[in-house]
Each structure stands twice: as C-alpha cells, then as structure tokens.
Tab-separated table of C-alpha atoms in Angstrom:
chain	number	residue	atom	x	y	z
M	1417	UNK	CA	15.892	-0.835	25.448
M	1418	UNK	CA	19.678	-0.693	25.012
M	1419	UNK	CA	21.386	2.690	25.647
M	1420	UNK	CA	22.765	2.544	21.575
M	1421	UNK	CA	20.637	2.611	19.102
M	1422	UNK	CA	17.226	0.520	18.780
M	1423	UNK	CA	16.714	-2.495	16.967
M	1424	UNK	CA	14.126	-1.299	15.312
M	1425	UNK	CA	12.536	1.241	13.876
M	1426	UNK	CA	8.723	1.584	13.754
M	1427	UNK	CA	7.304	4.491	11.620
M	1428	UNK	CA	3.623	6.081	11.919
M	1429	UNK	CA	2.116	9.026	10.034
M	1430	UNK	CA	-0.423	10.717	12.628
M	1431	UNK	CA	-3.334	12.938	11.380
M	1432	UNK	CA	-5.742	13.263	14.177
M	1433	UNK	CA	-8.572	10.236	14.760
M	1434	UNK	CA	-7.022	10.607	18.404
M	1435	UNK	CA	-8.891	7.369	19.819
M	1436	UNK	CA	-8.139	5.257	16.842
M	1437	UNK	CA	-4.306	6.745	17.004
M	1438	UNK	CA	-4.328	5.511	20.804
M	1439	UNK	CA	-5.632	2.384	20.581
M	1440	UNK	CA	-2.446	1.478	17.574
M	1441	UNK	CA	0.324	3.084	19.954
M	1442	UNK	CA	-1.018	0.701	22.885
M	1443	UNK	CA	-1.089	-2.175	20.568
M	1444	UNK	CA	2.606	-1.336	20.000
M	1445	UNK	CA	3.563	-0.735	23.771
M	1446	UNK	CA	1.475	-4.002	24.639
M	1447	UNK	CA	4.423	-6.038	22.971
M	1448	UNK	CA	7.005	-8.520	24.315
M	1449	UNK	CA	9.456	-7.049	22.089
M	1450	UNK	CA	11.024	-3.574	23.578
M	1451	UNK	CA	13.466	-2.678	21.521
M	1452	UNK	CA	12.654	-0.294	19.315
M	1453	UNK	CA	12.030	3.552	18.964
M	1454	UNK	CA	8.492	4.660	17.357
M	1455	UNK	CA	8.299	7.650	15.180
M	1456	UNK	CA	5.242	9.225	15.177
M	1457	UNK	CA	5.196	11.789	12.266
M	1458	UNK	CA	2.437	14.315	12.552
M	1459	UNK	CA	0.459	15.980	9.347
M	1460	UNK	CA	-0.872	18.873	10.898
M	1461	UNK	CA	-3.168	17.323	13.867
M	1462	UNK	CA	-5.519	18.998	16.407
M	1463	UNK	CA	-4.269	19.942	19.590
M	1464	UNK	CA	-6.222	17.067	21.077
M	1465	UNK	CA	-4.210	14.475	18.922
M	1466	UNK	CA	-1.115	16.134	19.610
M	1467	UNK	CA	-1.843	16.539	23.643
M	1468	UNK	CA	-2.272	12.426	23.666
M	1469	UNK	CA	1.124	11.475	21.281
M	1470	UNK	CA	2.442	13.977	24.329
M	1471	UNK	CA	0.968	12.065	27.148
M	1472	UNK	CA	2.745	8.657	25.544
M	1473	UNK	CA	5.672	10.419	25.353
M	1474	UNK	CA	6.159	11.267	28.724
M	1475	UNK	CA	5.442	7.882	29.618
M	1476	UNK	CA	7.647	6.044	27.794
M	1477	UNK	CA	10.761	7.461	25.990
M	1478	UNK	CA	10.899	5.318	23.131
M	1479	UNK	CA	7.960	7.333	21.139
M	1480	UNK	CA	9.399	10.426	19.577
M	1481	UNK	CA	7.014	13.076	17.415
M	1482	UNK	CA	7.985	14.878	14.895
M	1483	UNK	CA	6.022	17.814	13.600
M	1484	UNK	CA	6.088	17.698	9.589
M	1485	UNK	CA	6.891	21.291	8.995
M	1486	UNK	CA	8.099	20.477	5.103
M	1487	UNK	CA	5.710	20.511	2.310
M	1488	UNK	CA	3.703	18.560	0.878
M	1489	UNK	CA	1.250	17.907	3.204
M	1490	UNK	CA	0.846	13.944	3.233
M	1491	UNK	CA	1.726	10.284	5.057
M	1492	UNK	CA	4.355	10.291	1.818
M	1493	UNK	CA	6.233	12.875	3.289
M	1494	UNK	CA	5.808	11.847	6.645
M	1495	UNK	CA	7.231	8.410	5.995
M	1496	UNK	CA	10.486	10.012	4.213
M	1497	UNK	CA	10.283	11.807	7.686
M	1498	UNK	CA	10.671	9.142	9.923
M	1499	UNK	CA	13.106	7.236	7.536
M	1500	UNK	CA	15.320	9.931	7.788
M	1501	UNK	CA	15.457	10.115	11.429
M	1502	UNK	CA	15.479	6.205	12.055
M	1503	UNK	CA	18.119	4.948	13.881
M	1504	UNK	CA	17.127	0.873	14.121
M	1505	UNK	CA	18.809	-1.650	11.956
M	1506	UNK	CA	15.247	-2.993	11.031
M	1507	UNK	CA	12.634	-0.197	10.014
M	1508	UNK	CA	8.463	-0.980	9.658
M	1509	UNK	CA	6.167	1.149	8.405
M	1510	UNK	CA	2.488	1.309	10.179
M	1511	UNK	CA	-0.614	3.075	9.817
M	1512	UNK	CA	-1.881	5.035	12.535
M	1513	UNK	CA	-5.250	3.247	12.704
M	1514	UNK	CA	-4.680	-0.424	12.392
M	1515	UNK	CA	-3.504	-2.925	15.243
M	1516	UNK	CA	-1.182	-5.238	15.636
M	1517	UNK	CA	-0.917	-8.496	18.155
M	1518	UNK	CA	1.604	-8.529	21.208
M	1519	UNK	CA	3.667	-11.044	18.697
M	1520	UNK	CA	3.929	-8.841	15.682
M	1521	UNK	CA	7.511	-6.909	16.436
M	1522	UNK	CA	9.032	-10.050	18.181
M	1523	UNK	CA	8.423	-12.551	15.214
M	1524	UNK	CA	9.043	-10.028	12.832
M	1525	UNK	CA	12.652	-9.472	14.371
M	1526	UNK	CA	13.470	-12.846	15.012
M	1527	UNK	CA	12.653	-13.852	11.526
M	1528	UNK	CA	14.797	-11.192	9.518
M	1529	UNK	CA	17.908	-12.068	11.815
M	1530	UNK	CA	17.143	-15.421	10.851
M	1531	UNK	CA	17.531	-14.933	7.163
M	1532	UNK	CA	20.553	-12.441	6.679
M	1533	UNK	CA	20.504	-12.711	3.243
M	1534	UNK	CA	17.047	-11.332	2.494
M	1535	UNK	CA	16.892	-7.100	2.462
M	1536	UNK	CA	12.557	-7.535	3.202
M	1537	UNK	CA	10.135	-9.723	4.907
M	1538	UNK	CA	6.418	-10.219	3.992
M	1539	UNK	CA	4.189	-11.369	6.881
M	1540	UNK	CA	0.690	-11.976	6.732
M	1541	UNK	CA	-2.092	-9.744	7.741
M	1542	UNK	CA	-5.825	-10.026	9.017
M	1543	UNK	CA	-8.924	-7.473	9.321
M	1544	UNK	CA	-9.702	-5.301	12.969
M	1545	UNK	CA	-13.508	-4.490	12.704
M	1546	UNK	CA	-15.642	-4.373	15.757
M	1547	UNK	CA	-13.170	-4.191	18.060
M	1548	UNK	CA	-11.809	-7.696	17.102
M	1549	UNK	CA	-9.411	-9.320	15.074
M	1550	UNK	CA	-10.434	-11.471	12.009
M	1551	UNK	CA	-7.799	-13.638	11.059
M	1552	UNK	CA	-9.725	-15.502	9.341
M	1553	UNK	CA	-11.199	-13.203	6.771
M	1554	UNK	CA	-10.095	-13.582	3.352
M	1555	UNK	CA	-10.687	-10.190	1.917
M	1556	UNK	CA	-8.977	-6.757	2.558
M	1557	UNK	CA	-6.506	-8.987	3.799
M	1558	UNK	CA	-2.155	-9.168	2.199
M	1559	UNK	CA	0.939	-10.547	2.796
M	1560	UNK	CA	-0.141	-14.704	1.365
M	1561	UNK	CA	2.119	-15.825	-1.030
M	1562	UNK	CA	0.168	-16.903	-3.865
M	1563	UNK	CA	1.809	-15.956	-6.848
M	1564	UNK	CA	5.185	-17.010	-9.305
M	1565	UNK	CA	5.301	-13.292	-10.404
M	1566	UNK	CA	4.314	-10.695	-7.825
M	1567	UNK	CA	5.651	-8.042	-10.394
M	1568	UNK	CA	2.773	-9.153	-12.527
M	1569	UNK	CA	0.193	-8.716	-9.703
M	1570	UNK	CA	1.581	-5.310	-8.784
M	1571	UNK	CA	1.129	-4.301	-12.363
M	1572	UNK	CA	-2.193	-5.059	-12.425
M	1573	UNK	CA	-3.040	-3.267	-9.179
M	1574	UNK	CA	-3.407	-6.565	-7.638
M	1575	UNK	CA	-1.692	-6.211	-4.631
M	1576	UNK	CA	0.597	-9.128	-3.051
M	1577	UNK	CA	1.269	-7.223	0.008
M	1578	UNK	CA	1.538	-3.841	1.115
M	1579	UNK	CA	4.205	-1.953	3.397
M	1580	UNK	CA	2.621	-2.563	6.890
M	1581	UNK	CA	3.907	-6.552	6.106
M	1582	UNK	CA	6.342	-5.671	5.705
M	1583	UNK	CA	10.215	-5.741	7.707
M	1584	UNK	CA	12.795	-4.360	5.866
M	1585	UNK	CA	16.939	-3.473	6.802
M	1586	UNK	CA	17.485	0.132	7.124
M	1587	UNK	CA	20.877	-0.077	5.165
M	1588	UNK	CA	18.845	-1.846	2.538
M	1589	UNK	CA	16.391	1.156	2.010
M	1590	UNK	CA	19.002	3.920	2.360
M	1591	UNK	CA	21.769	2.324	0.288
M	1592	UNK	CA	18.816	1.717	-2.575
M	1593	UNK	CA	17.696	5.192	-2.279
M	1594	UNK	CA	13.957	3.836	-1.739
M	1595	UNK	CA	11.839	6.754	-1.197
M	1596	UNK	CA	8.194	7.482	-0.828
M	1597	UNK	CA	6.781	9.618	-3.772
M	1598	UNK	CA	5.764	12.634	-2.662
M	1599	UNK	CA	3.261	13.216	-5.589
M	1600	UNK	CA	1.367	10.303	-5.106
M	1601	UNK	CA	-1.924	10.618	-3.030
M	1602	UNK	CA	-2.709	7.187	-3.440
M	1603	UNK	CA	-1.225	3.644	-4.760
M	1604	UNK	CA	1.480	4.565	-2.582
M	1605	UNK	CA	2.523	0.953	-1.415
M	1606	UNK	CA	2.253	-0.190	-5.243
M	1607	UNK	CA	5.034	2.366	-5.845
M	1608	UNK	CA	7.213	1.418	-2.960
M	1609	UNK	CA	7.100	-2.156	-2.725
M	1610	UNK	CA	7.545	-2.239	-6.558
M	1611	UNK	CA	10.834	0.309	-6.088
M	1612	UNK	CA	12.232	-2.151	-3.634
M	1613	UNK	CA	11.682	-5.324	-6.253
M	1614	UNK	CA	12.936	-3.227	-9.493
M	1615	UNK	CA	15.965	-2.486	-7.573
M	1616	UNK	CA	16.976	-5.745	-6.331
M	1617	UNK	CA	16.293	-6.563	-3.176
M	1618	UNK	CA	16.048	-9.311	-2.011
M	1619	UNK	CA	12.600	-10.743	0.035
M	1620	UNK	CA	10.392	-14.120	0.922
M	1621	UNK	CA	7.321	-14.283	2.723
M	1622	UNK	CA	6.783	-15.860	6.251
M	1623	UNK	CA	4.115	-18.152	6.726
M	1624	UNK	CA	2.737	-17.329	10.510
M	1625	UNK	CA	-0.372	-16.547	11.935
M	1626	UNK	CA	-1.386	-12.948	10.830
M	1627	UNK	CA	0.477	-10.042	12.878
M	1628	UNK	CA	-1.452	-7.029	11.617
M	1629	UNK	CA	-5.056	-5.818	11.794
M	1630	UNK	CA	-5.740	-3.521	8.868
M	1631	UNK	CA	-8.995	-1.690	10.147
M	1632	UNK	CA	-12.627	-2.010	8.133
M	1633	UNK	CA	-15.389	0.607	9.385
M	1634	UNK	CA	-18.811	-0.284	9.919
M	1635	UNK	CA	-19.926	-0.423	6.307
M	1636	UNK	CA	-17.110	-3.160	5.599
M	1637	UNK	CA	-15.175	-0.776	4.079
M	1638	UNK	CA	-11.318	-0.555	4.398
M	1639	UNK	CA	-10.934	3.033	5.793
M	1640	UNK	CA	-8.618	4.286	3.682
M	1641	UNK	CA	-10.283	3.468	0.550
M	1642	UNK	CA	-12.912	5.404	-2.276
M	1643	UNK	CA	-9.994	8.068	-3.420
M	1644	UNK	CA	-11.638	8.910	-6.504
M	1645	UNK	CA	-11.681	12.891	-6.487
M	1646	UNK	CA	-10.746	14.532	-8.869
M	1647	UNK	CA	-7.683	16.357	-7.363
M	1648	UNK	CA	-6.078	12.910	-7.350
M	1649	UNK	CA	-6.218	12.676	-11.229
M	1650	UNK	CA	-2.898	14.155	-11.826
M	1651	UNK	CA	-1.583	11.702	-9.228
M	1652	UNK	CA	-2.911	8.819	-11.085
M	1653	UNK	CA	-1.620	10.150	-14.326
M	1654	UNK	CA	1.840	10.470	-12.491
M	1655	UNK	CA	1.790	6.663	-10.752
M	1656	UNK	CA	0.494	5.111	-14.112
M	1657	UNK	CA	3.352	6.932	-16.022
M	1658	UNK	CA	5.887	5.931	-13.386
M	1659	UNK	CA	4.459	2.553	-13.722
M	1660	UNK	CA	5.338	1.981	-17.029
M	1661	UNK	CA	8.748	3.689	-16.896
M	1662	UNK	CA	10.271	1.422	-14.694
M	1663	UNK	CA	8.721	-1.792	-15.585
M	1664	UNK	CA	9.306	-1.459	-18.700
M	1665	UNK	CA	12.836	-0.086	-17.860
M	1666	UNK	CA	13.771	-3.336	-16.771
M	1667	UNK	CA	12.274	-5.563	-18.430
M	1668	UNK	CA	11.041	-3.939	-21.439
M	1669	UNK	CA	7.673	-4.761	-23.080
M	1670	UNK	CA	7.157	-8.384	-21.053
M	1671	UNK	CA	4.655	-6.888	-19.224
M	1672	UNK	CA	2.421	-4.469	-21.204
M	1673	UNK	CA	-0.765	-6.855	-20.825
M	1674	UNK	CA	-0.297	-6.586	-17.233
M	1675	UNK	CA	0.201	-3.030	-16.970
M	1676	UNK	CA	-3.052	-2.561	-19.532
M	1677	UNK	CA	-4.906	-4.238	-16.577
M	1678	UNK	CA	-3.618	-2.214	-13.936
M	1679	UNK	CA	-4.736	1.244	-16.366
M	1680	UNK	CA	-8.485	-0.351	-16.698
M	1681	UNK	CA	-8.804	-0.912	-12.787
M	1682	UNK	CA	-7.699	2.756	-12.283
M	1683	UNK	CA	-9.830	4.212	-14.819
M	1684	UNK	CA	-13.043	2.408	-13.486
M	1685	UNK	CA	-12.339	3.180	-9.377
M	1686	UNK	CA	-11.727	6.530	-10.124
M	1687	UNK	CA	-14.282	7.510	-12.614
M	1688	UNK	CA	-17.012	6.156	-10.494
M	1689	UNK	CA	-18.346	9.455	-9.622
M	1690	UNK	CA	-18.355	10.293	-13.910
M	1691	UNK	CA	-16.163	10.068	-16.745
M	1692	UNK	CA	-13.607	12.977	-17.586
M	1693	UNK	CA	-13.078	13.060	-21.050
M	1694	UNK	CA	-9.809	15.361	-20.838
M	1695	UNK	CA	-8.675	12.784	-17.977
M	1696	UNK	CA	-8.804	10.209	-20.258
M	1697	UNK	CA	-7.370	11.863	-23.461
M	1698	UNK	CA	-4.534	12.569	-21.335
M	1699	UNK	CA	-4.338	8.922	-20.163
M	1700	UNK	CA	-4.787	7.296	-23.959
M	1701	UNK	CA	-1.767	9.491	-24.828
M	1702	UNK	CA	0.191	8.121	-22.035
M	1703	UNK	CA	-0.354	4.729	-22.725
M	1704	UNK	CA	0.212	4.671	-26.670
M	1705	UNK	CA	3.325	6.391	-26.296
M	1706	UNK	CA	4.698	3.457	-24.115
M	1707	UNK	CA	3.032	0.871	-25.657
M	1708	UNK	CA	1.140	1.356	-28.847
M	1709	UNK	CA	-0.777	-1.445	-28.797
M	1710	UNK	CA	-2.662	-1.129	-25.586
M	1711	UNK	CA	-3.133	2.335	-26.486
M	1712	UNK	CA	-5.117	2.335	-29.158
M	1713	UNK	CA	-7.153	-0.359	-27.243
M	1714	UNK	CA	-7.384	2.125	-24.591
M	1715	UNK	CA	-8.257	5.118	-26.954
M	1716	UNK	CA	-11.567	2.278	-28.239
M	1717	UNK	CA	-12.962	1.881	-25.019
M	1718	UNK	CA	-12.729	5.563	-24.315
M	1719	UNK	CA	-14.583	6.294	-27.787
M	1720	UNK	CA	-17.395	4.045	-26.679
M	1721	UNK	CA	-17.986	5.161	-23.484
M	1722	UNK	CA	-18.163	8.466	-24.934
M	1723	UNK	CA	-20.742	7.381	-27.789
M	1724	UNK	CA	-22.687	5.710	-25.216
M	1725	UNK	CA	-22.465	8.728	-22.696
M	1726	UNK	CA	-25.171	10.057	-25.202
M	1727	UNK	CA	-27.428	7.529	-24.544
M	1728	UNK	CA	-27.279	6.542	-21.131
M	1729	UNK	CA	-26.304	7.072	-17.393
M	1730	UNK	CA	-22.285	7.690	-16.972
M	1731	UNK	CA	-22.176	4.709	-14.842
M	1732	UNK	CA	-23.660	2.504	-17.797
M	1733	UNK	CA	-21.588	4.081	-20.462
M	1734	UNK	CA	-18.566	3.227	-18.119
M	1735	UNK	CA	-19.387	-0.214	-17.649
M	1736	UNK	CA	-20.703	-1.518	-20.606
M	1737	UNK	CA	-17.132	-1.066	-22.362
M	1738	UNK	CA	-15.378	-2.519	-19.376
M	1739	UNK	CA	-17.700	-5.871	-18.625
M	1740	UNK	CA	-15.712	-7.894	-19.991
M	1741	UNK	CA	-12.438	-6.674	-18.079
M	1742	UNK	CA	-14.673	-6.131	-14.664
M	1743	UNK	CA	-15.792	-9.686	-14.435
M	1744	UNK	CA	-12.432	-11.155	-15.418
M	1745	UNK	CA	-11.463	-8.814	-12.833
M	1746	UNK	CA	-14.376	-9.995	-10.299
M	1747	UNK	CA	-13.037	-13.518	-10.776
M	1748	UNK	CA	-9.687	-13.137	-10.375
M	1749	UNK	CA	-10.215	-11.044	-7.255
M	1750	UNK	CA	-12.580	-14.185	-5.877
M	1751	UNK	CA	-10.013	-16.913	-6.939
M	1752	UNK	CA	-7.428	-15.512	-4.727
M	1753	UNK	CA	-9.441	-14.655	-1.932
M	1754	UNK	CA	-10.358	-18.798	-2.106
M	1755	UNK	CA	-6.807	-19.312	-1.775
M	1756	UNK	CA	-6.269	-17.680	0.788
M	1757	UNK	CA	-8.768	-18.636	2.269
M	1758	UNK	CA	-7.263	-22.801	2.369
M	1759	UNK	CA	-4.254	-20.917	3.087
M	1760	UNK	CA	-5.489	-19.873	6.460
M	1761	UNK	CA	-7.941	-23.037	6.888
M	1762	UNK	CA	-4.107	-25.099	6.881
C-alpha cells in the first residue's frame, strides 16, 4: 500500500459471530489487490470478537476498528461510521459474514477506473453455503442486469442488487449526501441504492463471473433474513413512507402500482407471525394519503382479512386476500431466477 491515502475503501459492520467474521477478513487479505484500508466498525461485540479484529490488526496495518460509541445501536450507523472515516477514492460496503474471491477488489477497481464517467458499479454475486461457493445458484443471488427499470423493481421490493455489488466513488457519496438511515432495521439496501438512483448518479452493471458469496445457513436460508418482529413495525412504517416520498418526489404518481406491490410484500413477510390490526390501520392511512387509489385497495384487503380472522387461522385470513398478489408474486420471483439462471449458463 502507498504511504497516501488508499485506493480503496472497504467498510464492515462487526457484531460478534467471531469465526464467521474471520473467515470474511481472510477472504479480504487473500486478495491480489493491496491497496486499500478496511474499516471494521464494531456494534458492541464480545471480547472474543474484539480480541481477533485485534490480532488482524497487529498483523497487518491496513485493518482499522472502530468502536461505535454513538447511538443507535445498528450496521446503519456503523456504515455512516466507516464512511466518515474513509479515506480511498473508491469505497465498498461488505457484510461481516459473507466471502468474497481473491478477484473481487482487483476487478472491481480496474473496472470503475475504466469507466470515469459512472459514480457506481454493480457486479454480480453468488451463494457461500457449506463452505463453498455456488456461482451457479440462481436464488438469493443480485447484481444480473435484467431489467429496463430497476426503479420499478426496487419499488416493488424486488431487488436488482444490493450494496455489497456494489463499487461506488467516495466523492460521489459525500458530494450527494448519501447516507444510511439510521431508523431503518431492515430494507436498508432498498433505501440506499434507491438514494443513490433518485439523486443522479450515474451506474451500469459488469458482466463477470460472480465476486461475492452472500452466506445461506444450513436450512437454505439467507442469514440475515425472517425480520418480522414486531419492534421493526415502526421501521417499516418509516421505509414505506420514505418510499413513497421520494419516488413520487421525482417522478410523481408513475409509479404507484409499483409501490402498491412493494406495500403487499411487506405486509405479508412481516405479518407472518399474525396480523396487527393497529399496524395496518396505520399503514392504510399512509398509503391513501399518497395515493388514494391504492389506499382504499389496501384498506379492502385489510377489511377481509379481518372478517375472515373470525373464521379461520391468521395465516389463512392473511393469505386468502393476498393469493392473487402472492402467486403473481411467486411467478415473477421464478421468472427472474430463470433468467438468471441462462445468464450464468452463457
């Protein structure tokens, strides 16, 4: 590494899962490319994670921790954190317990020099279960480019890519004022990547073979997944709301069907566990005072599953009023994971 500042910039939230922690910082160390500084933000580990992010550090002077000591508690935070504190011209955002191949920072660097006029790159990404890569897994996986309107997708909580695709330019983020929302505990990436489209910047995706391991546990579940309690209501409420504002900010009502969509496939993730009638009042509102018409559709399929609630399981009187928008949802889902799926087979 140069004695100025690094190239880049690589940003991790840390909360404890020490081995899993490890085995992403040696992914990171295993690469060609060595210029770079990595920020490893804690959250409030146990000594035991914090004694190994100490052992790297003595090791190798490019990792720096930093202790959150701000409130609130989250990876949010911690990622406004690092950003603060990065010094590269090209900044990445990881999670703490993925993996990415000795390629990933090399090809990612060489490709955004190579396109000066783009602010973001999107680069494909694969599945890490089992102690392997799966590259050739066509679910859980982001980054493809398969769609004329990604604006629509990300409406409709169907999500082109995420942030660990991504590359973007420092200056780009900072100039933008691109931050992480502190009040969200989930849809995070749907916020941010949607920030950085809203407010112009410019990006293209790069068609390589996939960089980044986004880790499934045993049960083929994505780890970070099933946030449905109900202390993330109010941050639903919040994303939903924020949503609308600046979509429709920008480009007014256009996409109100879209944004519909993206309220159903919240409602039925995070109700899973039972409906809350004061949750969804409170949602209805929301929605009919930005768009009327979607609203009252909204307020309908609430009514029902409430009628129904009197006759049958929650789970039924959820689902019966939705069919229609879960299978169209089902299919969609299915469609694109085909297409990526002869993306990768090419």
């Amino acid at each position: 590494m140069t004695q100025n500042k690094p190239t880049l910039s690589i940003i991790m939230p840390v909360f404890n899962r020490t081995e899993l922690v490890a085995t992403m910082v040696d992914s990171i160390l295993a690469n060609s490319f060595t210029d770079y500084e990595l920020i490893a933000v804690d959250d409030g580990s146990d000594q035991d994670t914090l004694d190994m992010l100490s052992c790297y550090q003595k090791k190798d002077q490019r990792i720096k921790i930093i202790c959150r000591t701000e409130q609130p508690k989250g990876a949010t935070k911690c990622r406004n954190i690092g950003l603060d504190h990065a010094q590269g011209e090209y900044v990445i955002f990881f999670d703490s317990d993925d993996i990415i191949t000795p390629s990933c920072l090399s090809e990612r660097v060489k490709s955004i020099r190579q396109r000066p006029d783009m602010d973001f790159l999107v680069f494909p990404s694969c599945t890490f279960y089992n102690n392997i890569l799966h590259p050739l897994d066509s679910k859980f996986v982001y980054g493809y480019k398969l769609h004329d309107d990604d604006i629509s997708y990300f409406c409709q909580r169907l999500l082109p890519f995420v942030v660990v695709n991504n590359i973007y330019k420092t200056k780009s983020l900072k100039e933008n004022n691109i931050r992480w929302d502190e009040q969200l505990k989930s849809l995070q990436d749907c916020d941010f990547n949607l920030q950085s489209i809203l407010k112009g910047l410019k990006y293209d995706y790069v068609s390589v073979y996939p960089d980044y391991g986004y880790r499934i546990d045993e049960r083929g579940n994505a780890v970070s997944a099933g946030i449905t309690t109900k202390k993330h209501y109010a941050s639903n409420l919040h994303s939903i709301c924020k949503l609308y504002e600046m979509v429709q900010g920008k480009y007014g009502h256009k996409y109100d069907r879209d944004l519909y969509k993206g309220v159903l496939y919240t409602f039925n993730l995070i109700m899973t566990n039972g409906i809350d009638y004061d949750f969804t009042d409170k949602l209805a509102k929301m929605v009919k005072s930005r768009s009327p018409k979607y609203g009252r559709l909204l307020s309908i399929r609430f009514q029902i599953c409430k009628l129904l609630g009197c006759l049958m399981s929650s789970r039924h009187s959820r689902q019966l009023p939705m069919a229609s928008y879960i299978l169209g949802r089902l299919y969609t889902e299915k469609k694109l994971e085909n297409r990526i799926s002869s993306m990768i087979k090419k």
